Amino acid sequence: MAKEKGRKLIAQNKKARHDYLVIDTYEAGLVLTGTEVKSLRQGRASLVDGFVQLDGGEAWLHNVHVPEYSQGTWTNHSARRKRKLLLHREEIDKLAAKSQETGHTIVPLALYFKDGRAKVEIALAKGKKEYDKRQTLREKQDRRETERAISAVRRKQRA
């Protein structure tokens, strides 16, 4: 069996980018059981309520929903168990120091397979205020309108 190459996205947390200002991102490995890997290979997971907690010098991923494997038996995993993240000591220390600051948290952004191994992209993030969210939406809308206007002008020039 040939090992798959590249990055295969399983789940993405779009709401996190809306609710938080992403300061720094990290890629972490996951400690999983066999049925969890099989369930992820079917492309089933949800990062919506997920967060990362640091305790005892280790990083743990909480509230990420990986549904039970349909063909699993008594060896099946619980859907919302906490999972250990594999990070370098320096990364954990840096995250611990930064996450102690007021308003900072660590959230998962994406869950994917990279060269056959399950990885999660986590971000050190700061919560946005309501007016920040509105401003981000306004900027996004302005960018979209600008692109539409430019493409309309280009279409007229070609015609």
PDB file of C-alpha atoms in Angstrom:
ATOM      1  CA  MET A   1       0.000   0.000   0.000  1.00  0.00           C
ATOM      2  CA  ALA A   2       1.519   3.307  -1.101  1.00  0.00           C
ATOM      3  CA  LYS A   3       1.614   6.058   1.506  1.00  0.00           C
ATOM      4  CA  GLU A   4      -0.530   9.043   0.570  1.00  0.00           C
ATOM      5  CA  LYS A   5       1.255  12.353   0.082  1.00  0.00           C
ATOM      6  CA  GLY A   6       0.074  15.891   0.656  1.00  0.00           C
ATOM      7  CA  ARG A   7      -2.606  17.391   2.858  1.00  0.00           C
ATOM      8  CA  LYS A   8      -6.169  16.040   3.000  1.00  0.00           C
ATOM      9  CA  LEU A   9      -8.512  18.344   4.928  1.00  0.00           C
ATOM     10  CA  ILE A  10     -10.986  16.628   7.275  1.00  0.00           C
ATOM     11  CA  ALA A  11     -12.570  19.509   9.204  1.00  0.00           C
ATOM     12  CA  GLN A  12     -12.165  23.252   9.434  1.00  0.00           C
ATOM     13  CA  ASN A  13     -13.255  25.773  12.080  1.00  0.00           C
ATOM     14  CA  LYS A  14     -14.332  28.819  10.060  1.00  0.00           C
ATOM     15  CA  LYS A  15     -16.120  30.347  13.043  1.00  0.00           C
ATOM     16  CA  ALA A  16     -12.811  30.576  14.945  1.00  0.00           C
ATOM     17  CA  ARG A  17     -11.362  32.948  12.348  1.00  0.00           C
ATOM     18  CA  HIS A  18     -14.512  35.072  12.670  1.00  0.00           C
ATOM     19  CA  ASP A  19     -14.623  35.117  16.469  1.00  0.00           C
ATOM     20  CA  TYR A  20     -10.877  35.405  17.145  1.00  0.00           C
ATOM     21  CA  LEU A  21      -7.912  37.397  15.908  1.00  0.00           C
ATOM     22  CA  VAL A  22      -5.314  34.752  15.031  1.00  0.00           C
ATOM     23  CA  ILE A  23      -1.901  35.749  16.386  1.00  0.00           C
ATOM     24  CA  ASP A  24       0.207  32.641  15.717  1.00  0.00           C
ATOM     25  CA  THR A  25      -0.451  29.152  14.307  1.00  0.00           C
ATOM     26  CA  TYR A  26       1.132  25.794  15.111  1.00  0.00           C
ATOM     27  CA  GLU A  27       0.875  22.306  13.627  1.00  0.00           C
ATOM     28  CA  ALA A  28       0.477  19.525  16.173  1.00  0.00           C
ATOM     29  CA  GLY A  29       0.199  15.768  15.927  1.00  0.00           C
ATOM     30  CA  LEU A  30      -2.652  13.912  17.638  1.00  0.00           C
ATOM     31  CA  VAL A  31      -2.628  10.804  19.811  1.00  0.00           C
ATOM     32  CA  LEU A  32      -5.556   8.770  18.462  1.00  0.00           C
ATOM     33  CA  THR A  33      -6.987   5.266  18.789  1.00  0.00           C
ATOM     34  CA  GLY A  34      -7.555   3.032  15.754  1.00  0.00           C
ATOM     35  CA  THR A  35     -11.291   3.656  15.482  1.00  0.00           C
ATOM     36  CA  GLU A  36     -10.741   7.419  15.656  1.00  0.00           C
ATOM     37  CA  VAL A  37      -8.350   7.273  12.705  1.00  0.00           C
ATOM     38  CA  LYS A  38     -10.827   5.192  10.708  1.00  0.00           C
ATOM     39  CA  SER A  39     -13.631   7.627  11.512  1.00  0.00           C
ATOM     40  CA  LEU A  40     -11.441  10.571  10.460  1.00  0.00           C
ATOM     41  CA  ARG A  41     -10.530   8.808   7.209  1.00  0.00           C
ATOM     42  CA  GLN A  42     -14.260   8.812   6.420  1.00  0.00           C
ATOM     43  CA  GLY A  43     -14.050  12.613   6.718  1.00  0.00           C
ATOM     44  CA  ARG A  44     -16.176  12.967   9.811  1.00  0.00           C
ATOM     45  CA  ALA A  45     -15.247  15.427  12.577  1.00  0.00           C
ATOM     46  CA  SER A  46     -16.308  18.760  14.056  1.00  0.00           C
ATOM     47  CA  LEU A  47     -14.052  21.417  15.593  1.00  0.00           C
ATOM     48  CA  VAL A  48     -16.819  23.896  16.453  1.00  0.00           C
ATOM     49  CA  ASP A  49     -16.613  23.765  20.275  1.00  0.00           C
ATOM     50  CA  GLY A  50     -12.973  22.698  20.438  1.00  0.00           C
ATOM     51  CA  PHE A  51     -10.271  24.315  22.542  1.00  0.00           C
ATOM     52  CA  VAL A  52      -6.763  23.498  23.749  1.00  0.00           C
ATOM     53  CA  GLN A  53      -5.832  23.354  27.407  1.00  0.00           C
ATOM     54  CA  LEU A  54      -2.302  23.177  28.795  1.00  0.00           C
ATOM     55  CA  ASP A  55      -1.761  21.260  32.029  1.00  0.00           C
ATOM     56  CA  GLY A  56       1.222  19.473  33.466  1.00  0.00           C
ATOM     57  CA  GLY A  57       3.447  20.578  30.585  1.00  0.00           C
ATOM     58  CA  GLU A  58       1.181  18.815  28.065  1.00  0.00           C
ATOM     59  CA  ALA A  59      -1.323  20.135  25.532  1.00  0.00           C
ATOM     60  CA  TRP A  60      -4.799  18.575  25.394  1.00  0.00           C
ATOM     61  CA  LEU A  61      -7.496  19.041  22.759  1.00  0.00           C
ATOM     62  CA  HIS A  62     -10.979  19.201  24.309  1.00  0.00           C
ATOM     63  CA  ASN A  63     -14.534  19.069  22.873  1.00  0.00           C
ATOM     64  CA  VAL A  64     -13.561  18.035  19.335  1.00  0.00           C
ATOM     65  CA  HIS A  65     -16.267  15.698  18.061  1.00  0.00           C
ATOM     66  CA  VAL A  66     -15.009  12.607  16.232  1.00  0.00           C
ATOM     67  CA  PRO A  67     -18.066  10.363  15.771  1.00  0.00           C
ATOM     68  CA  GLU A  68     -17.833   6.681  16.624  1.00  0.00           C
ATOM     69  CA  TYR A  69     -16.659   4.416  13.824  1.00  0.00           C
ATOM     70  CA  SER A  70     -19.690   2.697  12.269  1.00  0.00           C
ATOM     71  CA  GLN A  71     -18.006  -0.727  11.978  1.00  0.00           C
ATOM     72  CA  GLY A  72     -16.390  -0.430  15.428  1.00  0.00           C
ATOM     73  CA  THR A  73     -17.193  -2.892  18.199  1.00  0.00           C
ATOM     74  CA  TRP A  74     -16.488  -2.722  21.926  1.00  0.00           C
ATOM     75  CA  THR A  75     -13.138  -1.092  21.062  1.00  0.00           C
ATOM     76  CA  ASN A  76     -14.903   2.058  19.819  1.00  0.00           C
ATOM     77  CA  HIS A  77     -13.880   5.433  21.272  1.00  0.00           C
ATOM     78  CA  SER A  78     -16.056   8.037  22.980  1.00  0.00           C
ATOM     79  CA  ALA A  79     -16.902  10.872  20.607  1.00  0.00           C
ATOM     80  CA  ARG A  80     -15.804  13.879  22.709  1.00  0.00           C
ATOM     81  CA  ARG A  81     -12.868  12.524  24.713  1.00  0.00           C
ATOM     82  CA  LYS A  82      -9.843  14.725  25.320  1.00  0.00           C
ATOM     83  CA  ARG A  83      -6.903  14.001  23.014  1.00  0.00           C
ATOM     84  CA  LYS A  84      -3.238  14.655  23.638  1.00  0.00           C
ATOM     85  CA  LEU A  85      -1.443  17.003  21.238  1.00  0.00           C
ATOM     86  CA  LEU A  86       2.130  16.329  20.173  1.00  0.00           C
ATOM     87  CA  LEU A  87       4.162  19.546  20.279  1.00  0.00           C
ATOM     88  CA  HIS A  88       7.786  20.405  20.976  1.00  0.00           C
ATOM     89  CA  ARG A  89       8.636  21.548  24.513  1.00  0.00           C
ATOM     90  CA  GLU A  90       9.563  25.062  23.291  1.00  0.00           C
ATOM     91  CA  GLU A  91       6.196  25.391  21.517  1.00  0.00           C
ATOM     92  CA  ILE A  92       4.288  24.299  24.640  1.00  0.00           C
ATOM     93  CA  ASP A  93       6.263  26.732  26.821  1.00  0.00           C
ATOM     94  CA  LYS A  94       5.658  29.581  24.369  1.00  0.00           C
ATOM     95  CA  LEU A  95       1.922  28.800  24.181  1.00  0.00           C
ATOM     96  CA  ALA A  96       1.686  28.564  27.977  1.00  0.00           C
ATOM     97  CA  ALA A  97       3.340  31.967  28.428  1.00  0.00           C
ATOM     98  CA  LYS A  98       1.247  33.719  25.768  1.00  0.00           C
ATOM     99  CA  SER A  99      -2.084  32.111  26.734  1.00  0.00           C
ATOM    100  CA  GLN A 100      -1.734  33.472  30.301  1.00  0.00           C
ATOM    101  CA  GLU A 101      -2.227  36.999  28.922  1.00  0.00           C
ATOM    102  CA  THR A 102      -5.738  38.405  29.248  1.00  0.00           C
ATOM    103  CA  GLY A 103      -8.095  37.548  26.404  1.00  0.00           C
ATOM    104  CA  HIS A 104      -5.790  34.978  24.781  1.00  0.00           C
ATOM    105  CA  THR A 105      -6.852  31.400  24.095  1.00  0.00           C
ATOM    106  CA  ILE A 106      -5.769  28.441  21.980  1.00  0.00           C
ATOM    107  CA  VAL A 107      -8.274  27.169  19.404  1.00  0.00           C
ATOM    108  CA  PRO A 108      -8.128  24.471  16.708  1.00  0.00           C
ATOM    109  CA  LEU A 109      -8.445  25.821  13.149  1.00  0.00           C
ATOM    110  CA  ALA A 110      -8.196  22.706  10.978  1.00  0.00           C
ATOM    111  CA  LEU A 111      -7.934  18.926  11.240  1.00  0.00           C
ATOM    112  CA  TYR A 112      -6.215  17.110   8.374  1.00  0.00           C
ATOM    113  CA  PHE A 113      -4.027  14.234   7.269  1.00  0.00           C
ATOM    114  CA  LYS A 114      -0.491  15.157   6.225  1.00  0.00           C
ATOM    115  CA  ASP A 115       1.465  12.337   4.602  1.00  0.00           C
ATOM    116  CA  GLY A 116      -0.886   9.823   6.225  1.00  0.00           C
ATOM    117  CA  ARG A 117      -0.644  11.240   9.764  1.00  0.00           C
ATOM    118  CA  ALA A 118      -3.453  13.088  11.558  1.00  0.00           C
ATOM    119  CA  LYS A 119      -2.528  16.698  12.334  1.00  0.00           C
ATOM    120  CA  VAL A 120      -4.360  19.628  13.835  1.00  0.00           C
ATOM    121  CA  GLU A 121      -3.614  23.290  13.164  1.00  0.00           C
ATOM    122  CA  ILE A 122      -3.979  25.235  16.396  1.00  0.00           C
ATOM    123  CA  ALA A 123      -3.807  28.975  16.856  1.00  0.00           C
ATOM    124  CA  LEU A 124      -2.969  31.330  19.652  1.00  0.00           C
ATOM    125  CA  ALA A 125      -5.853  33.758  19.351  1.00  0.00           C
ATOM    126  CA  LYS A 126      -7.383  36.794  21.011  1.00  0.00           C
ATOM    127  CA  GLY A 127     -11.150  37.179  21.242  1.00  0.00           C
ATOM    128  CA  LYS A 128     -12.643  39.855  18.989  1.00  0.00           C
ATOM    129  CA  LYS A 129     -15.088  42.428  20.243  1.00  0.00           C
ATOM    130  CA  GLU A 130     -18.396  42.866  18.403  1.00  0.00           C
ATOM    131  CA  TYR A 131     -17.218  46.004  16.598  1.00  0.00           C
ATOM    132  CA  ASP A 132     -14.071  44.154  15.424  1.00  0.00           C
ATOM    133  CA  LYS A 133     -16.265  41.443  13.880  1.00  0.00           C
ATOM    134  CA  ARG A 134     -18.376  44.068  12.099  1.00  0.00           C
ATOM    135  CA  GLN A 135     -15.254  45.815  10.817  1.00  0.00           C
ATOM    136  CA  THR A 136     -13.841  42.523   9.489  1.00  0.00           C
ATOM    137  CA  LEU A 137     -17.114  41.793   7.680  1.00  0.00           C
ATOM    138  CA  ARG A 138     -17.143  45.328   6.231  1.00  0.00           C
ATOM    139  CA  GLU A 139     -13.558  44.948   4.942  1.00  0.00           C
ATOM    140  CA  LYS A 140     -14.410  41.583   3.411  1.00  0.00           C
ATOM    141  CA  GLN A 141     -17.489  43.061   1.718  1.00  0.00           C
ATOM    142  CA  ASP A 142     -15.490  46.063   0.408  1.00  0.00           C
ATOM    143  CA  ARG A 143     -12.834  43.741  -1.029  1.00  0.00           C
ATOM    144  CA  ARG A 144     -15.512  41.661  -2.746  1.00  0.00           C
ATOM    145  CA  GLU A 145     -17.173  44.762  -4.249  1.00  0.00           C
ATOM    146  CA  THR A 146     -13.804  46.045  -5.496  1.00  0.00           C
ATOM    147  CA  GLU A 147     -13.040  42.714  -7.166  1.00  0.00           C
ATOM    148  CA  ARG A 148     -16.501  42.709  -8.794  1.00  0.00           C
ATOM    149  CA  ALA A 149     -15.987  46.234 -10.140  1.00  0.00           C
ATOM    150  CA  ILE A 150     -12.552  45.367 -11.532  1.00  0.00           C
ATOM    151  CA  SER A 151     -13.827  42.210 -13.209  1.00  0.00           C
ATOM    152  CA  ALA A 152     -16.803  44.141 -14.688  1.00  0.00           C
ATOM    153  CA  VAL A 153     -14.413  46.723 -16.200  1.00  0.00           C
ATOM    154  CA  ARG A 154     -12.241  43.953 -17.635  1.00  0.00           C
ATOM    155  CA  ARG A 155     -15.296  42.269 -19.167  1.00  0.00           C
ATOM    156  CA  LYS A 156     -16.306  45.550 -20.838  1.00  0.00           C
ATOM    157  CA  GLN A 157     -12.767  46.039 -22.201  1.00  0.00           C
ATOM    158  CA  ARG A 158     -12.798  42.573 -23.790  1.00  0.00           C
ATOM    159  CA  ALA A 159     -16.200  43.083 -25.388  1.00  0.00           C
TER     160      ALA A 159
END
